[in-house]
PDB file of C-alpha atoms and ligand atoms in Angstrom:
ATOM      1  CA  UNK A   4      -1.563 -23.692   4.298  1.00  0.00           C
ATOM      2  CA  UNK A   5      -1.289 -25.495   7.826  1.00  0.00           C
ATOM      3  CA  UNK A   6      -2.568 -24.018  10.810  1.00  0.00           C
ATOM      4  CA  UNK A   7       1.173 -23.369  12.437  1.00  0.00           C
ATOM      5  CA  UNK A   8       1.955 -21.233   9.195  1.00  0.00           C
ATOM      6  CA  UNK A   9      -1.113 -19.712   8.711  1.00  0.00           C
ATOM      7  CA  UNK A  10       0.015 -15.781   8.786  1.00  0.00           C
ATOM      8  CA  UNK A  11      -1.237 -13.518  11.831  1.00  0.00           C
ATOM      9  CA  UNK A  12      -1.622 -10.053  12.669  1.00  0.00           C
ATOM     10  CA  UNK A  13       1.054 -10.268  15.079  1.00  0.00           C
ATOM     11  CA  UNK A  14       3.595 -11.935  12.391  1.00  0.00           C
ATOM     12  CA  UNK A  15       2.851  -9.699   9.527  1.00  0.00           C
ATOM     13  CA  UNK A  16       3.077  -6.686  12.116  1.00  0.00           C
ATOM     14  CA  UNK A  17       6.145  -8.082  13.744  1.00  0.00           C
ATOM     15  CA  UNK A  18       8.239  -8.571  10.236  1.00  0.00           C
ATOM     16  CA  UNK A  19       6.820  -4.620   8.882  1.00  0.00           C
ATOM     17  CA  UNK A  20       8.315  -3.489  12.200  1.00  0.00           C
ATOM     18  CA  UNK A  21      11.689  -5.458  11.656  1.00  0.00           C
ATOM     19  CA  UNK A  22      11.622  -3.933   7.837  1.00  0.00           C
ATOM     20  CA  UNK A  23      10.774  -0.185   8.945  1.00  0.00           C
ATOM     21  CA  UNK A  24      13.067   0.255  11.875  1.00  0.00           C
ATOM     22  CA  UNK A  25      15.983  -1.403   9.966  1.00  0.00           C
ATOM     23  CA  UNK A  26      15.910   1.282   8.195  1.00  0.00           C
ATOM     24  CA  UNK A  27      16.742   4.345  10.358  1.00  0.00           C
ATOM     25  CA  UNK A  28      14.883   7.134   8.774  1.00  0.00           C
ATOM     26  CA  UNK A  29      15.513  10.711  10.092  1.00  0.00           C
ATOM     27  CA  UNK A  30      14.013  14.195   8.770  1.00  0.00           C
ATOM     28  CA  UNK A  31      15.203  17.552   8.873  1.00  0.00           C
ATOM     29  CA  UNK A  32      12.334  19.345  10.810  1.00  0.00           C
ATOM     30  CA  UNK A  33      13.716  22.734  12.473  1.00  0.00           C
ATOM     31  CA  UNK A  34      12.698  22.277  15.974  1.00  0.00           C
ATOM     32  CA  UNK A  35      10.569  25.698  15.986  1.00  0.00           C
ATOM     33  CA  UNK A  36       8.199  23.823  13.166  1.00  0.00           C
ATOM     34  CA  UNK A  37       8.141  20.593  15.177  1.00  0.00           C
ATOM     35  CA  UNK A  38       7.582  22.441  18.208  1.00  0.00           C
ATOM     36  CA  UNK A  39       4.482  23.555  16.547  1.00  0.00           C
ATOM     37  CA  UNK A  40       3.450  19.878  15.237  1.00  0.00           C
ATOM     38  CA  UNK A  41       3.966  18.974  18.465  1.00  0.00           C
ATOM     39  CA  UNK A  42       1.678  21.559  20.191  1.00  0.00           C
ATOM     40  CA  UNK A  43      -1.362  21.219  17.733  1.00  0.00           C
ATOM     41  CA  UNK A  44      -1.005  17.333  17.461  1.00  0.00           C
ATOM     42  CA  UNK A  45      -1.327  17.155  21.990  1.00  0.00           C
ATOM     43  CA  UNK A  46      -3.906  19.879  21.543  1.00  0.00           C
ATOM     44  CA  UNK A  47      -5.961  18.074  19.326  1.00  0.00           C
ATOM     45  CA  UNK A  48      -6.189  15.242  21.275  1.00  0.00           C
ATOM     46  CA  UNK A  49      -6.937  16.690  24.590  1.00  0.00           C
ATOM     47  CA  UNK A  50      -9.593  18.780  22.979  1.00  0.00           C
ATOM     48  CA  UNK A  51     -11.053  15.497  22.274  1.00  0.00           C
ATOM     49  CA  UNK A  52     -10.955  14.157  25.480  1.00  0.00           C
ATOM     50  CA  UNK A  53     -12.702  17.086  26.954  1.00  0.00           C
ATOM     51  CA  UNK A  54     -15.350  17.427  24.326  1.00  0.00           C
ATOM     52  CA  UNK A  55     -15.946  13.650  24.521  1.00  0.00           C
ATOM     53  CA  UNK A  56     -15.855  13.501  28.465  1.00  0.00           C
ATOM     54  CA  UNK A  57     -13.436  10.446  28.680  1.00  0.00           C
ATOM     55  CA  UNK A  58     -13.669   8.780  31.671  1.00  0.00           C
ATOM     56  CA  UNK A  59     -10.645   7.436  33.657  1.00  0.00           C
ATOM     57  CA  UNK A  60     -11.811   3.503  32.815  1.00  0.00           C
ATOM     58  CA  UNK A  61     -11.366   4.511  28.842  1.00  0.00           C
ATOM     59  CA  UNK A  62      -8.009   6.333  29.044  1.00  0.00           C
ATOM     60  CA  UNK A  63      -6.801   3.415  30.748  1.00  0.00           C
ATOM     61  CA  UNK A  64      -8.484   0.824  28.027  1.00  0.00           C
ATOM     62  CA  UNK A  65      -6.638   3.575  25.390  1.00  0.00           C
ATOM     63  CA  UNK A  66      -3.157   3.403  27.371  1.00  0.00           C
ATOM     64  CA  UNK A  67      -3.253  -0.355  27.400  1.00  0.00           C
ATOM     65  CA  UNK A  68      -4.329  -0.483  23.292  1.00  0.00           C
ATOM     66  CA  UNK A  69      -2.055   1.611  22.810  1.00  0.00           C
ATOM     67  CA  UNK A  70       0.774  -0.645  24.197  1.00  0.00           C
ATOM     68  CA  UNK A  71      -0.827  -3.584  22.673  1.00  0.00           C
ATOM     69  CA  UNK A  72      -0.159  -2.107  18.785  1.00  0.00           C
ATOM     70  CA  UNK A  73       3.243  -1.434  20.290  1.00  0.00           C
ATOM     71  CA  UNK A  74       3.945  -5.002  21.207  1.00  0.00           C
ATOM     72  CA  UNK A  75       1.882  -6.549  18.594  1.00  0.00           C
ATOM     73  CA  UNK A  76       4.103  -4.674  16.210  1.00  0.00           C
ATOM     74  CA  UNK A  77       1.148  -3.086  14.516  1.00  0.00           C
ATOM     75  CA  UNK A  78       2.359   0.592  14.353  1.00  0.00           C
ATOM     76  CA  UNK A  79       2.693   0.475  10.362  1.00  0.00           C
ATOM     77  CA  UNK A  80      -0.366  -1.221   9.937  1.00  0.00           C
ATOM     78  CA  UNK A  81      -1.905   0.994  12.081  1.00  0.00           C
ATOM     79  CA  UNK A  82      -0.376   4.285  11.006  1.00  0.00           C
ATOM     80  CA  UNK A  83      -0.324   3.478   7.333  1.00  0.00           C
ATOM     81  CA  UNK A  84      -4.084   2.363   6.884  1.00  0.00           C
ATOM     82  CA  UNK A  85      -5.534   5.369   9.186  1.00  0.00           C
ATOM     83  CA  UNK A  86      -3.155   8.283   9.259  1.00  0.00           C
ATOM     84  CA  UNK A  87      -0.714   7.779   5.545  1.00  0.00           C
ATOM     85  CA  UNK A  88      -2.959   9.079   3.469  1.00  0.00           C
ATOM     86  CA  UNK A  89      -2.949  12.614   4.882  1.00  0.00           C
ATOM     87  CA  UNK A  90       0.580  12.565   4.395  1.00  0.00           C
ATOM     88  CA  UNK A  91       0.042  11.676   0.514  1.00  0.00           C
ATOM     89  CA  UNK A  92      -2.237  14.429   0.378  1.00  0.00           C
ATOM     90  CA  UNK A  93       0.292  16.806   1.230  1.00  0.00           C
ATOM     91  CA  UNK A  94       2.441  15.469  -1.113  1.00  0.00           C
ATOM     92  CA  UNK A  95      -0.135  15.539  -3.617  1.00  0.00           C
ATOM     93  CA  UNK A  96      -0.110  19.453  -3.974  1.00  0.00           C
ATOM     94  CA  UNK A  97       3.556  19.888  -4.917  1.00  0.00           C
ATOM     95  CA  UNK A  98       2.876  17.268  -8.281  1.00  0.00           C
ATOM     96  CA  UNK A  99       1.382  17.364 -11.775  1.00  0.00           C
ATOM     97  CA  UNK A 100       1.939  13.772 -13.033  1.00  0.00           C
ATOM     98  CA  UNK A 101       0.305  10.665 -12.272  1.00  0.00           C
ATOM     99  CA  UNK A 102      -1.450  10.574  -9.268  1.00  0.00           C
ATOM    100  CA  UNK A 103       0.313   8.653  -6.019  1.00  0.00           C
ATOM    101  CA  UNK A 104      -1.260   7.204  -3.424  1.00  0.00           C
ATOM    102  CA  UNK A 105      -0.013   5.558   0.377  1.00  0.00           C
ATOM    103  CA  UNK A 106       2.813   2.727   0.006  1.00  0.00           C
ATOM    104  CA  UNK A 107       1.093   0.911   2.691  1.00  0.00           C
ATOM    105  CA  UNK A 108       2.970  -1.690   5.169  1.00  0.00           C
ATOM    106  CA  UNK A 109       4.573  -4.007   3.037  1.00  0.00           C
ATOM    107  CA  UNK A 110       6.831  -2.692   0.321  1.00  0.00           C
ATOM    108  CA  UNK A 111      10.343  -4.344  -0.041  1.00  0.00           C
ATOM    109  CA  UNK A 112      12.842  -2.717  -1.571  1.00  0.00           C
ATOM    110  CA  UNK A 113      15.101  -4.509  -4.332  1.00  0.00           C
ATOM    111  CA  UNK A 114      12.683  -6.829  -5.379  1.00  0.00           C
ATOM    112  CA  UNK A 115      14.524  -8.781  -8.266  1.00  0.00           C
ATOM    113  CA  UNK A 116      14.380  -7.095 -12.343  1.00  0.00           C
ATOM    114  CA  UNK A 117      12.772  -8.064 -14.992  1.00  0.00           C
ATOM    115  CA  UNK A 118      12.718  -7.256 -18.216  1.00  0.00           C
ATOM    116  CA  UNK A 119      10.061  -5.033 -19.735  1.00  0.00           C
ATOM    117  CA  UNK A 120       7.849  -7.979 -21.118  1.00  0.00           C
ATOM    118  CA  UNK A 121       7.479 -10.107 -18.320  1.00  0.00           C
ATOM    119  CA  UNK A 122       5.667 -12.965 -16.115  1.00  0.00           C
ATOM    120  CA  UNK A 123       5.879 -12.123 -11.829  1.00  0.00           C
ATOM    121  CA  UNK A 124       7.128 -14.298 -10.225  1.00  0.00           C
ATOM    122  CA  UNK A 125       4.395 -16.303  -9.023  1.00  0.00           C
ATOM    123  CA  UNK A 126       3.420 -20.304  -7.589  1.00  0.00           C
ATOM    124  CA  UNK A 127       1.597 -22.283  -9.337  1.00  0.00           C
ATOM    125  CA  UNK A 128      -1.298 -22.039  -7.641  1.00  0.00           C
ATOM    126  CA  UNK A 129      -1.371 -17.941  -7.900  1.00  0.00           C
ATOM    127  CA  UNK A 130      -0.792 -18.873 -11.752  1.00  0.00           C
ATOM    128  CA  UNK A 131      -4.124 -20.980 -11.778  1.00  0.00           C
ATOM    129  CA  UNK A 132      -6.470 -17.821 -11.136  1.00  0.00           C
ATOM    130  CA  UNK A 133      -7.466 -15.285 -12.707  1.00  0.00           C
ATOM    131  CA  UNK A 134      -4.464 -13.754 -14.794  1.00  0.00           C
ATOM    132  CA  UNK A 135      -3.966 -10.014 -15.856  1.00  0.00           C
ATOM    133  CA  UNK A 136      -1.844  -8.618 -18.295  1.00  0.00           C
ATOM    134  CA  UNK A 137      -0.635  -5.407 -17.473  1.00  0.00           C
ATOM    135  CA  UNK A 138       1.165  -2.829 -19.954  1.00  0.00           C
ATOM    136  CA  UNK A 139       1.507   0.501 -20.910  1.00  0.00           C
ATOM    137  CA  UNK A 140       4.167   3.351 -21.007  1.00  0.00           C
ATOM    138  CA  UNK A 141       6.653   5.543 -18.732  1.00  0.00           C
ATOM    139  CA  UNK A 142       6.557   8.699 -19.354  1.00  0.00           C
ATOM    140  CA  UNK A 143       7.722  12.462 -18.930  1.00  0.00           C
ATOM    141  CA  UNK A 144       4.534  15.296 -18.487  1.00  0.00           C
ATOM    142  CA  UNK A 145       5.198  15.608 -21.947  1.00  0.00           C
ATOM    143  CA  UNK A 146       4.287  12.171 -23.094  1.00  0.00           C
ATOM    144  CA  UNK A 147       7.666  11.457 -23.879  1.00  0.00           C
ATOM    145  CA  UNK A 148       8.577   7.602 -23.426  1.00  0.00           C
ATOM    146  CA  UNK A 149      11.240   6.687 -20.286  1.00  0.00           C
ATOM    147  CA  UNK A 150      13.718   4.248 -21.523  1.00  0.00           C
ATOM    148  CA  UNK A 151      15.035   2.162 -18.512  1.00  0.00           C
ATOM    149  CA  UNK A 152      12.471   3.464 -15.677  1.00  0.00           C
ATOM    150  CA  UNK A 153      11.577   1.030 -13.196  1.00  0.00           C
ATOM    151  CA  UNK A 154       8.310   0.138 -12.337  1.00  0.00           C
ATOM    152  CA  UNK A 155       8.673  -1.796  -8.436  1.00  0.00           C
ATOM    153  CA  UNK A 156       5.400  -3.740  -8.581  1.00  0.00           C
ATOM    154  CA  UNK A 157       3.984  -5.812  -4.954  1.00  0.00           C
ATOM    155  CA  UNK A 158       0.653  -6.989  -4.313  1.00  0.00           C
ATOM    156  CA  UNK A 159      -0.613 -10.161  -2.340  1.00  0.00           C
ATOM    157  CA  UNK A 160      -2.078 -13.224  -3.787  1.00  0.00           C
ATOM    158  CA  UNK A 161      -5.881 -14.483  -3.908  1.00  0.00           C
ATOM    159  CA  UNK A 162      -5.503 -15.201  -0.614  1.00  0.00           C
ATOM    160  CA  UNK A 163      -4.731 -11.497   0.727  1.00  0.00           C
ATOM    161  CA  UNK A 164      -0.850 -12.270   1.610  1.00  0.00           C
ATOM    162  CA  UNK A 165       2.210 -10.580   0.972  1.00  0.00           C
ATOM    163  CA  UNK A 166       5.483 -12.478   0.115  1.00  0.00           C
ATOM    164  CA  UNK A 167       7.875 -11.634   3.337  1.00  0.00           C
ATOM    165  CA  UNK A 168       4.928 -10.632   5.458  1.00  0.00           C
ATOM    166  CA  UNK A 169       3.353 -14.504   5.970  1.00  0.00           C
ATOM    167  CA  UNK A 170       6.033 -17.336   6.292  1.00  0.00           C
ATOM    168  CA  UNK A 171       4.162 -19.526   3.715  1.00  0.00           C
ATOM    169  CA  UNK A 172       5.144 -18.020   0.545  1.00  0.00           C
ATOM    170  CA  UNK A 173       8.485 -17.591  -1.485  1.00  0.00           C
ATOM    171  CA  UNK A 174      10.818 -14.501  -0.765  1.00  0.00           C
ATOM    172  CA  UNK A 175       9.757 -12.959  -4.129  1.00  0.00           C
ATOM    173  CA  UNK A 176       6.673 -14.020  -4.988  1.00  0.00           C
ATOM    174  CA  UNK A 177       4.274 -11.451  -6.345  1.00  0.00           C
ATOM    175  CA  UNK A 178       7.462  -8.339  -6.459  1.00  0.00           C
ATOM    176  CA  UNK A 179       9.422  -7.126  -9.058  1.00  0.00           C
ATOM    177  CA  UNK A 180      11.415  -4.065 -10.420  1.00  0.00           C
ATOM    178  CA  UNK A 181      10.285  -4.000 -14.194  1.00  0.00           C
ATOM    179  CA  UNK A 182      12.846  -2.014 -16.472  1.00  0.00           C
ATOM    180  CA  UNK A 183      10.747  -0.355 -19.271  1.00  0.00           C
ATOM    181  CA  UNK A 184      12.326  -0.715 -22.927  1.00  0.00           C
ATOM    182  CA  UNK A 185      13.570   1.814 -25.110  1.00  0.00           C
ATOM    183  CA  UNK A 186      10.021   3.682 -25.287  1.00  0.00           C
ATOM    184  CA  UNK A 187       9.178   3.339 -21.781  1.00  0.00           C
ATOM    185  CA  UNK A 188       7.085   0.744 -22.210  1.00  0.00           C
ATOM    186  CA  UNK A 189       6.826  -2.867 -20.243  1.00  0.00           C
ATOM    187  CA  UNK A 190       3.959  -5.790 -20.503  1.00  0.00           C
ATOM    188  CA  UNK A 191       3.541  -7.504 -17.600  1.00  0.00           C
ATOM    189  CA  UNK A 192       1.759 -10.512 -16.943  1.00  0.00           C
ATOM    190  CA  UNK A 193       0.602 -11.333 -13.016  1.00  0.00           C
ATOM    191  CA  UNK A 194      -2.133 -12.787 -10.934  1.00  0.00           C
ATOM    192  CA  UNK A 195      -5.298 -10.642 -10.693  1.00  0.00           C
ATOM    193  CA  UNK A 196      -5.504 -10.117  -7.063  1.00  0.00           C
ATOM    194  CA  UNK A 197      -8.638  -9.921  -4.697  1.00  0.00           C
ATOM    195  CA  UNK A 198     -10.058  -7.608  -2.101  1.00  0.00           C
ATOM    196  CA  UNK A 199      -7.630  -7.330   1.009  1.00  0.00           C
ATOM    197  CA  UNK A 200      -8.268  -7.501   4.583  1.00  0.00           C
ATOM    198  CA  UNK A 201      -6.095  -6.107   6.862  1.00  0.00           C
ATOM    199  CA  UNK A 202      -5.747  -8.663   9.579  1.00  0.00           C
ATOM    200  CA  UNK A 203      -8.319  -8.954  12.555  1.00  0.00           C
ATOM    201  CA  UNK A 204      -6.589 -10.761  15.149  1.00  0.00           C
ATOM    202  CA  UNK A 205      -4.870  -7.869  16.702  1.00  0.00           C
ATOM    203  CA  UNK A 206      -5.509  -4.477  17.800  1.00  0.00           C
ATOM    204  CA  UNK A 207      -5.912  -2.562  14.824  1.00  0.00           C
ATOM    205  CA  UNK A 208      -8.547  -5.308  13.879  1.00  0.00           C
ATOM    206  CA  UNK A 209      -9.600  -4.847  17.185  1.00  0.00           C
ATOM    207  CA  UNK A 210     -10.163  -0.659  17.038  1.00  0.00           C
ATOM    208  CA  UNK A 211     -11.883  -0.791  13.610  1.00  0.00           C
ATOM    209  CA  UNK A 212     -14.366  -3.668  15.139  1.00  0.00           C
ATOM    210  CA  UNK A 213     -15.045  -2.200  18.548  1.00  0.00           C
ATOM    211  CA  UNK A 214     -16.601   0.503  16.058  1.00  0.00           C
ATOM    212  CA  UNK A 215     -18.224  -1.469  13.406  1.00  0.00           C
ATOM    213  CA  UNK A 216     -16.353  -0.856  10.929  1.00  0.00           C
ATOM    214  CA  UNK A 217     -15.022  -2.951   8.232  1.00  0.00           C
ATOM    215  CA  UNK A 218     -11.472  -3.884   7.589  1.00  0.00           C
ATOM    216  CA  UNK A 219     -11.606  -4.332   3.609  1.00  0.00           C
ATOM    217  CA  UNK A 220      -9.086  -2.731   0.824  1.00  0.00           C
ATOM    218  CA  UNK A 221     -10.415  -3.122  -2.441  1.00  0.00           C
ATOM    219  CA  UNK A 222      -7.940  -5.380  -4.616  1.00  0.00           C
ATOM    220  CA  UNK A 223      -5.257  -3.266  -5.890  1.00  0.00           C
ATOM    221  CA  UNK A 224      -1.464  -3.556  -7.146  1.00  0.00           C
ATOM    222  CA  UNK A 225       1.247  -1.447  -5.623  1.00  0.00           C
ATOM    223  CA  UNK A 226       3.646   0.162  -7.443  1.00  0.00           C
ATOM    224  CA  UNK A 227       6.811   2.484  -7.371  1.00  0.00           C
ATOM    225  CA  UNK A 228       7.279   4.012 -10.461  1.00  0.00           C
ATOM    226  CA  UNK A 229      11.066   5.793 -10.616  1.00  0.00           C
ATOM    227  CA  UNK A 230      13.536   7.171 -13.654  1.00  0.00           C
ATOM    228  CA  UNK A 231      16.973   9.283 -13.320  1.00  0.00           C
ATOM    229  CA  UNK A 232      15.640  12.998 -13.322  1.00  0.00           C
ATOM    230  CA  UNK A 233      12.312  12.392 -12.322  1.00  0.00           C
ATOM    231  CA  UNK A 234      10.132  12.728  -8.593  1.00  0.00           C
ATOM    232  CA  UNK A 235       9.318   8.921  -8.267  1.00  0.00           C
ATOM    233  CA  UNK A 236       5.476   7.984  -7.729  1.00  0.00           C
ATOM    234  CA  UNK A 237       4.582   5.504  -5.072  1.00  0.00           C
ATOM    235  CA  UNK A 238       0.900   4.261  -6.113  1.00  0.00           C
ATOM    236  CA  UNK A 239      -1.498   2.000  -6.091  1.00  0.00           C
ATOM    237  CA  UNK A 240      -3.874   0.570  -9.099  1.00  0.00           C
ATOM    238  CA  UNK A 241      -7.778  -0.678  -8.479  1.00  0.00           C
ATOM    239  CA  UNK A 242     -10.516  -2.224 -10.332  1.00  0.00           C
ATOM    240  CA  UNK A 243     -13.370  -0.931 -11.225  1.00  0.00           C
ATOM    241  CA  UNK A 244     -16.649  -1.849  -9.864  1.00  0.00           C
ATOM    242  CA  UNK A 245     -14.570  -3.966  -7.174  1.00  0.00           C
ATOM    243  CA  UNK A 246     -15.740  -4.362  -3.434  1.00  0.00           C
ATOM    244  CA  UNK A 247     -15.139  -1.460  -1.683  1.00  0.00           C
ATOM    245  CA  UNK A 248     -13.501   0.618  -4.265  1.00  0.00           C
ATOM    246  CA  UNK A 249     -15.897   3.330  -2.902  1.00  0.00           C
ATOM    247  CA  UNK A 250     -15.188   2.320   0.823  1.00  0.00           C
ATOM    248  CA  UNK A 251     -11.677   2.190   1.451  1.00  0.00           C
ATOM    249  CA  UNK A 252     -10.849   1.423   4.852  1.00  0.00           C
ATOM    250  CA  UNK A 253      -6.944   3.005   4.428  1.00  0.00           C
ATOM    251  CA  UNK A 254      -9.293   5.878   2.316  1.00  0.00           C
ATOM    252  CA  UNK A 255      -5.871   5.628  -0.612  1.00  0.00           C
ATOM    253  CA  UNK A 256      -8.515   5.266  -3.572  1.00  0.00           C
ATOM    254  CA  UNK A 257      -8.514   8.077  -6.118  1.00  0.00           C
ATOM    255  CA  UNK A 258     -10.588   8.274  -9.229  1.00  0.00           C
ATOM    256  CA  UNK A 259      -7.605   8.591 -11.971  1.00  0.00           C
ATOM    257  CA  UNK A 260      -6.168   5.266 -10.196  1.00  0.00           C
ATOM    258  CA  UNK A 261      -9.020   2.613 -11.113  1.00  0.00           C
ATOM    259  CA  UNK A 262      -8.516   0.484 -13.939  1.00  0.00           C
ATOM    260  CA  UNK A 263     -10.741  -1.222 -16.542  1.00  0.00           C
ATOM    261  CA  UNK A 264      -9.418  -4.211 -17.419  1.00  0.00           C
ATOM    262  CA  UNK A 265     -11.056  -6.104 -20.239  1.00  0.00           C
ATOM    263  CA  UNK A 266     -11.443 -10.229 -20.267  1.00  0.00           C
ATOM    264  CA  UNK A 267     -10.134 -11.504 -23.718  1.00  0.00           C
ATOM    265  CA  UNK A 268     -11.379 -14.517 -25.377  1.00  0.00           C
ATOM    266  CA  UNK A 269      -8.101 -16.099 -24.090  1.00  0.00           C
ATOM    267  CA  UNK A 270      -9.346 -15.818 -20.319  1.00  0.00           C
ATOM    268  CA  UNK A 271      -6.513 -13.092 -19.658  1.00  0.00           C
ATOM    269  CA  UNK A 272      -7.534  -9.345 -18.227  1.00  0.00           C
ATOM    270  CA  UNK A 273      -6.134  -6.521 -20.008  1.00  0.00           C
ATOM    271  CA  UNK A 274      -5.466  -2.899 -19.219  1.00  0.00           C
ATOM    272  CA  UNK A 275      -3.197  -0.436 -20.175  1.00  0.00           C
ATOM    273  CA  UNK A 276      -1.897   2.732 -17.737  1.00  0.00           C
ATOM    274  CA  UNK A 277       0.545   5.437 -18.531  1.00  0.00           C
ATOM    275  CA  UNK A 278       2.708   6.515 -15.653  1.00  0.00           C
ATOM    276  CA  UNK A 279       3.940  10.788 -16.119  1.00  0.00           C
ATOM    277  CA  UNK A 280       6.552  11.373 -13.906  1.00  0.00           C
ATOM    278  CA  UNK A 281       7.375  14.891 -12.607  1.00  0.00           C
ATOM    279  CA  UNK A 282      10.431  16.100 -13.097  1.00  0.00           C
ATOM    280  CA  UNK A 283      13.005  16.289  -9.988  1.00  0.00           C
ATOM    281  CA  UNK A 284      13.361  20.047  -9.983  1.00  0.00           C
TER     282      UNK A 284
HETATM  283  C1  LIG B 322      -2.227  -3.277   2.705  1.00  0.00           C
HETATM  284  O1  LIG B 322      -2.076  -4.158   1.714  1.00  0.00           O
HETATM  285  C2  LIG B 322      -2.176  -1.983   2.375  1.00  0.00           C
HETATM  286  O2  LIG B 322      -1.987  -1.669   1.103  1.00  0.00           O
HETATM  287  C3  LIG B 322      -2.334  -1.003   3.348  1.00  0.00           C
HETATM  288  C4  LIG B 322      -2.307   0.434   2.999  1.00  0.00           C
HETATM  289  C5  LIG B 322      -2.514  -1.369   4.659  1.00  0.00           C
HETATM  290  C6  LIG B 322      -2.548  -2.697   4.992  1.00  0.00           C
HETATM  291  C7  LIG B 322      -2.405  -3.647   4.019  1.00  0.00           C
HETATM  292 FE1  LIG B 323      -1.615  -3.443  -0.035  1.00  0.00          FE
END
């Protein structure tokens, strides 16, 4: 990687922005309920100003950050590391399957299929690290196997980048839609990735330092796990006894979602996970 293609906060925060307001979302809210979001959300926040004193000289250092994430394009980042996984939470009550957790900045819908015994696309460099081999099964709450689910898999590379979020990298690399076989099951074979850190050269790097904190995600694999039927799961997988498993910075680590993968004589990690789905209704 040069220096004039070496990814930035402001790039990988300007193309999540392109790819979430493409999209147009709305929701149905009645406006007495958002009335009442509305109210409690402003309340909160000027009870903190008042129990916290804030002077004039720090609203004005908060109205200019804020702007900053705003032009930066950092609102994803932002929103999804701090703020997403109360959200999932919610969600979390109304399901009995596999546990979800936040989809994070940088999913991409569409990502090309595979079949369910499969190699991700990858370079050849991402193919000269550590490799993991990752199977198991689809399934209803039953245990019975989902032929023809799709399990949407994105995670960055050694390095901590996302294909279509850091100009260096191929369209596809590291994303797939696997289509499980007959029994719901797939194999698939990908790069093990590392610890991630969100980037530091903007804003959001900029809030989490001005208060010591760190800006790590342990290494984990996203995935959107979907059949006809069935409440998709949007999750994510970890590794056990990785850095900060236990100290989560987007605080989207659950217990049920960290893996054990095993080395094999062959050099390759394996691990197996079973994905229950919910039923639609
Ligand atoms: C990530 O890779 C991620 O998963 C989240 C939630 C936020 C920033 C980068
Ligand atoms: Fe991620």
């Amino acid at each position: 990687m040069t220096a004039t293609d070496a990814p930035t906060a402001s790039g990988s925060g300007t193309a999540a922005t392109e790819k979430f307001t493409a999209e147009r979302v709305s929701a149905d809210t009645p406006p007495e309920r958002l009335a009442a979001i509305a109210k409690d959300a402003l309340g909160a926040l000027n009870r903190v100003i008042l129990d916290h004193e804030v002077s004039y000289a720090e609203y004005r250092v908060l109205k200019q950050w804020l702007i900053d994430v705003g032009e930066g394009g950092e609102w994803p980042l932002f929103l999804d590391v701090f703020i997403e996984h109360s959200v999932e939470e919610v969600l979390a009550r109304s399901r009995q399957g596999t546990k979800g957790s936040i989809e994070g900045p940088y999913y991409v819908a569409d990502a090309p299929e595979l079949p369910a015994e499969c190699t991700m696309p990858m370079r050849e460099e991402d193919r000269r690290g550590e490799q993991l081999v990752f199977s198991g099964q689809v399934t209803d709450l039953d245990g019975n196997g989902l032929g023809g689910a799709k399990v949407e898999l994105w995670h960055a590379d050694a390095e901590g980048y996302y294909s279509q979020f850091a100009p260096h990298l191929p369209e596809w690399n590291l994303r797939g839609t696997i289509v499980t076989d007959e029994q719901g099951r797939y194999s698939i074979t990908t790069a093990l990735p590392a610890p991630y850190k969100i980037p530091t050269d903007g804003p959001t790097g900029q809030f989490i330092e001005a208060q010591n904190g760190h800006p790590w995600r342990p290494a984990h694999l996203h995935l959107i796990v979907s059949s006809p039927g069935r409440h998709p799961i949007t999750t994510q997988l970890y590794f056990r006894g990785g850095e900060w498993v236990e100290d989560d910075v987007a605080s989207a680590t659950k217990p049920e979602l960290i893996l054990d993968p095993v080395k094999g004589e062959d050099g390759l990690h394996r691990v197996e996970y079973r994905f229950a789905l919910d039923p639609a209704e």
